[in-house]
Coordinates of C-alpha atoms in Angstrom, one line a residue:
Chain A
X1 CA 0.0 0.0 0.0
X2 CA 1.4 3.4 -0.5
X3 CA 0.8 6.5 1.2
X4 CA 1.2 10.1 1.3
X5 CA 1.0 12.9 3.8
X6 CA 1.2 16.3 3.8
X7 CA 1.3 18.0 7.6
X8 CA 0.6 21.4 6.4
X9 CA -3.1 22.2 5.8
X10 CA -2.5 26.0 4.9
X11 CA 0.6 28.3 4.8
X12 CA 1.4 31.7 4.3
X13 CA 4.1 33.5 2.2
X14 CA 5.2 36.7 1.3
X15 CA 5.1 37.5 -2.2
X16 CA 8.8 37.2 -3.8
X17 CA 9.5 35.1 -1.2
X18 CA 10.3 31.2 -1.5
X19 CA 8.4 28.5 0.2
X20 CA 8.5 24.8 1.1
X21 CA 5.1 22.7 1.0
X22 CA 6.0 19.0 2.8
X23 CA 5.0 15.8 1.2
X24 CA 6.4 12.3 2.8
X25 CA 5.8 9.2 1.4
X26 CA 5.4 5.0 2.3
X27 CA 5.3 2.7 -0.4
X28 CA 7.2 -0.6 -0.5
X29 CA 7.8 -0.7 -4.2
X30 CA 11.6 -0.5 -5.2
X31 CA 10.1 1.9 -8.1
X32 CA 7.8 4.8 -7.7
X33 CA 7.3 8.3 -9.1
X34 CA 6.2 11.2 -7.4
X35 CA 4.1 14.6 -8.3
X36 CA 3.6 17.3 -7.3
X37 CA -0.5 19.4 -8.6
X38 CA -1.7 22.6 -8.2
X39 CA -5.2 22.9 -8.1
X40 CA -6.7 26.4 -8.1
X41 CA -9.9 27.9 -7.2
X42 CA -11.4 27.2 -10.2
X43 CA -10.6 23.5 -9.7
X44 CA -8.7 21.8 -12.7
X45 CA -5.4 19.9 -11.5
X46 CA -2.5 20.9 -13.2
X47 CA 0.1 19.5 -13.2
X48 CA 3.7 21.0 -12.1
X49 CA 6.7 18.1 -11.5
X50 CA 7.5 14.6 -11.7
X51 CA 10.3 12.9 -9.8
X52 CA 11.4 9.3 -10.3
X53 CA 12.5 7.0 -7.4
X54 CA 15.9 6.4 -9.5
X55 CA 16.7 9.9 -10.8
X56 CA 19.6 11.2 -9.3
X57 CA 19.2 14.5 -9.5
X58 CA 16.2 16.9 -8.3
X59 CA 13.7 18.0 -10.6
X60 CA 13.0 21.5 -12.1
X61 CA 10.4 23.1 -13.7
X62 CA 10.5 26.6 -14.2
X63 CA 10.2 28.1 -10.3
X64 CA 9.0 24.6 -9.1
X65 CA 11.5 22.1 -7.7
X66 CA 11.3 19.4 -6.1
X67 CA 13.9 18.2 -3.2
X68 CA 14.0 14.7 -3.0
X69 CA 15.3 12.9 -0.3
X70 CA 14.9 9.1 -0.9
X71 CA 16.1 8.4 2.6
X72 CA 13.9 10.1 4.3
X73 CA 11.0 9.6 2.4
X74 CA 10.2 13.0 1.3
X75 CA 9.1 15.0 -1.5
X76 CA 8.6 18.7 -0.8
X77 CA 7.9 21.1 -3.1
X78 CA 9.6 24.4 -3.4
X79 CA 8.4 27.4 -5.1
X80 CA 10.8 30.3 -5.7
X81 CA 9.7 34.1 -6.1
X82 CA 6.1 33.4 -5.3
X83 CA 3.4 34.8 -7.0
X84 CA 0.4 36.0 -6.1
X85 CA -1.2 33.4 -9.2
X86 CA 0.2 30.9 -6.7
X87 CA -2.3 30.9 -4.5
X88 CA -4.1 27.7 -4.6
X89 CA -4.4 24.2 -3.4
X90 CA -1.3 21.7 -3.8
X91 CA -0.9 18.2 -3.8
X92 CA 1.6 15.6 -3.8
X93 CA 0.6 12.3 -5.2
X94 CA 2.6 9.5 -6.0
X95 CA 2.8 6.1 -8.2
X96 CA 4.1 3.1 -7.1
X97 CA 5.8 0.5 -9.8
X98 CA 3.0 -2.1 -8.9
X99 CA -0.3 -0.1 -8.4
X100 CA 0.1 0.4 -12.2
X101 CA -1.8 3.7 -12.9
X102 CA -2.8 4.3 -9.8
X103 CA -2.1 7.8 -8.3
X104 CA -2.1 8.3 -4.5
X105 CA -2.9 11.9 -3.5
X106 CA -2.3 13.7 -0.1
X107 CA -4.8 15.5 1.5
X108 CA -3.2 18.9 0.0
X109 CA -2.3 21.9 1.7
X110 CA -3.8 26.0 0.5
X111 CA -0.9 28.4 -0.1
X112 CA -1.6 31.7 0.3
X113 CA 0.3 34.4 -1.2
X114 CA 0.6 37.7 -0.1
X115 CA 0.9 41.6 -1.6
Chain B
X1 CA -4.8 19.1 -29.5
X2 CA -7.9 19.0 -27.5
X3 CA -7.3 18.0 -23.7
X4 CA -9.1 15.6 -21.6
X5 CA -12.8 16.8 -22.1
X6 CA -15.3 16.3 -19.1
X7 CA -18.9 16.6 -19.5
X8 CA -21.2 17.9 -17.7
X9 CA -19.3 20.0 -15.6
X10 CA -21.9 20.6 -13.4
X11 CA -24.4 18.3 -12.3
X12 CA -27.0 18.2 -10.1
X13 CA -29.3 15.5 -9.6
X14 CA -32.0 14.2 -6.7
X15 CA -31.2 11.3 -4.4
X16 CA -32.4 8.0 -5.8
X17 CA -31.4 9.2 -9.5
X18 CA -28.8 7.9 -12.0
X19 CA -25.8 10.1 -13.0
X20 CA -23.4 9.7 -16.2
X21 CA -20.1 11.6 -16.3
X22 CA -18.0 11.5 -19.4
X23 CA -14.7 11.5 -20.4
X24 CA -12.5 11.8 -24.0
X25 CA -9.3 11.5 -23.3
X26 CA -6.8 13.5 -24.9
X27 CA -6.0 12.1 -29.1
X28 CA -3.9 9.0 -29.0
X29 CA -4.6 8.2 -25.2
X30 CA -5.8 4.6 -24.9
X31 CA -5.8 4.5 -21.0
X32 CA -8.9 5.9 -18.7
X33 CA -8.6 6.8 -14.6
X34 CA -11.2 8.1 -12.8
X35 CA -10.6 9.9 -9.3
X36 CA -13.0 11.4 -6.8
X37 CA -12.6 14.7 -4.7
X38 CA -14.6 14.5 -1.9
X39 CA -14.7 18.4 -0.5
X40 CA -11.9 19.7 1.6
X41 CA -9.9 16.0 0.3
X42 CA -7.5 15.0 -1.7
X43 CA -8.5 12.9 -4.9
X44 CA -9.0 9.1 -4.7
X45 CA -8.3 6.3 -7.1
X46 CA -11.4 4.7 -8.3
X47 CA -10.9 3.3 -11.7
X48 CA -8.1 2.0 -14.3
X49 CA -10.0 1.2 -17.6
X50 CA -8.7 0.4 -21.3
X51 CA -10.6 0.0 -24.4
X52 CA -13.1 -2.5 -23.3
X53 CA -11.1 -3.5 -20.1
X54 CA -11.7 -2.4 -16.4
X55 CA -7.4 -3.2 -15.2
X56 CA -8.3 -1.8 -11.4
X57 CA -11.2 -0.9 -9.9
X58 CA -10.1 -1.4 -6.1
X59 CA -11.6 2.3 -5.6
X60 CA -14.9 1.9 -7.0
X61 CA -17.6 1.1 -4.4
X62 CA -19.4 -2.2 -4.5
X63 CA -22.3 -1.2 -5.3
X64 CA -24.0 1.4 -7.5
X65 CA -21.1 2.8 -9.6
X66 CA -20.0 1.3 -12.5
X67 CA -17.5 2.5 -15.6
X68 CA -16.9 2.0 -18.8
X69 CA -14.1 2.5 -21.8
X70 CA -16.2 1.4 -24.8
X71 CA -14.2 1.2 -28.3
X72 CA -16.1 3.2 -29.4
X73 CA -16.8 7.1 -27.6
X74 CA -16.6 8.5 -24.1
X75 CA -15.7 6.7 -21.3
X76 CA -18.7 6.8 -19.0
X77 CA -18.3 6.8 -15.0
X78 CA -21.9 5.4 -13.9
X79 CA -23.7 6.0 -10.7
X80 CA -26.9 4.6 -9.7
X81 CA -29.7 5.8 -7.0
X82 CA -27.1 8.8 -5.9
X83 CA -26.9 9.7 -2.2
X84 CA -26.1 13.1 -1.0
X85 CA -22.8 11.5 -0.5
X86 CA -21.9 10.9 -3.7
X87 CA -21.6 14.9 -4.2
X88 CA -17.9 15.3 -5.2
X89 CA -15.6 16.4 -8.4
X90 CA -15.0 13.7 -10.4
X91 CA -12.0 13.5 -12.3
X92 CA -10.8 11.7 -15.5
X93 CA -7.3 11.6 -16.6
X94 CA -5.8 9.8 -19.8
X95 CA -2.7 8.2 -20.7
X96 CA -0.5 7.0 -23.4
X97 CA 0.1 3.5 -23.6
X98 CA 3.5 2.8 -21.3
X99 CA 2.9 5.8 -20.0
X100 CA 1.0 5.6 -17.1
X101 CA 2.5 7.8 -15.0
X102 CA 2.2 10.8 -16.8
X103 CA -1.7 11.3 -16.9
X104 CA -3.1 14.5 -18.2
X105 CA -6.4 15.6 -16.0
X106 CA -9.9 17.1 -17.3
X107 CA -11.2 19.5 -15.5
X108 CA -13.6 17.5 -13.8
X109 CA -17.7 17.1 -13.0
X110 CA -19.0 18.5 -10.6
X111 CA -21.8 16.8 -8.9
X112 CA -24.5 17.9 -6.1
X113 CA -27.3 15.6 -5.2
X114 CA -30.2 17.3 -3.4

């Protein structure tokens, strides 16, 4: 079984400034990928990283990376020079190598950005 | 280079009715997944479907939803006699073949039962 957790349920940030959203993560398989989704008010997902369980290095998108420690189990998601489009929901969800197309979603946590 | 297209996006319908949601995946997606937001949740698994196969429905509830990937048209996520719990987004997402992991979302149905 996998799981995911996210311990924030909102947080606050300062526009310009950067920020960390948590995400850790159980799964037993050997080979998993993880995700981070924005979800605004108007409710579509969209879609922002993708990390897999062998890539070496971190991924980056644009102002969106995602620090990966495999050890530890965690995922987080950090967004530099925030925007105030920013605000909105984000989840982490992840996709073990034997659930087969089966994403696993946290329970998200609402960034706020401020002026 | 149409996305996922969801339809209704709203729905509202009485307890004890049936409602249909429908999915087209994006062009050249084979692969069909269906998730449910519950409010103030995160989204949950319900179904994996290819054409003409259900490959995991271990998040579908036993009884009164059913879905479908016909050869043919929409995918069609089916729920019978709906209870005021069964108000959530529903969400479809497609994939390339081998490339499950990289599922592209709709923007998802919205349904209220009164």
């Amino acid at each position: 079984a996998q799981k995911i957790t996210q311990t924030q349920p909102g947080m606050f940030v300062q526009e310009k400034e950067a920020v960390t959203l948590d995400c850790t993560y159980d799964t037993s398989d050997p080979s998993y990928g993880l995700f981070w989704y924005k979800q605004p008010s108007s409710g579509e997902m969209i879609f922002l990283i993708y990390q897999g369980s062998y890539d070496q290095q971190n991924a980056t998108e644009g102002r969106y990376s995602l620090n990966f420690q495999k050890a530890r189990k965690s995922a987080n998601l950090v967004i530099s020079a925030s925007q105030l489009g920013d605000s909105a929901m984000y989840f982490c969800a992840m996709i073990g190598g034997t659930s087969y197309g089966k994403l696993t979603f946290g329970q998200g946590t609402i960034l706020t950005v401020h002026p | 280079n149409a996305g996922v297209m969801q339809n209704p996006r709203h729905l509202v319908r009485r307890r004890g009715q049936e409602a249909r949601l429908r999915c087209s995946p994006m062009k050249g997606h084979s692969h069909v997944y269906w998730y449910r937001q519950l409010p103030e949740e995160g989204l949950k698994f319900m179904v994996y479907l290819q054409k003409e196969n259900i490959i995991d429905e271990s998040g579908m509830p036993k009884e009164r939803f059913s879905a479908e990937f016909p050869k043919e048209g929409p995918s069609i996520l089916r729920i019978q006699q709906v209870v005021r719990g069964d108000s959530a987004a529903y969400f479809c997402a497609s994939s390339r073949p081998g490339s499950q992991e990289t599922q592209y979302f709709g923007p998802g149905t919205r349904l209220l039962v009164l």
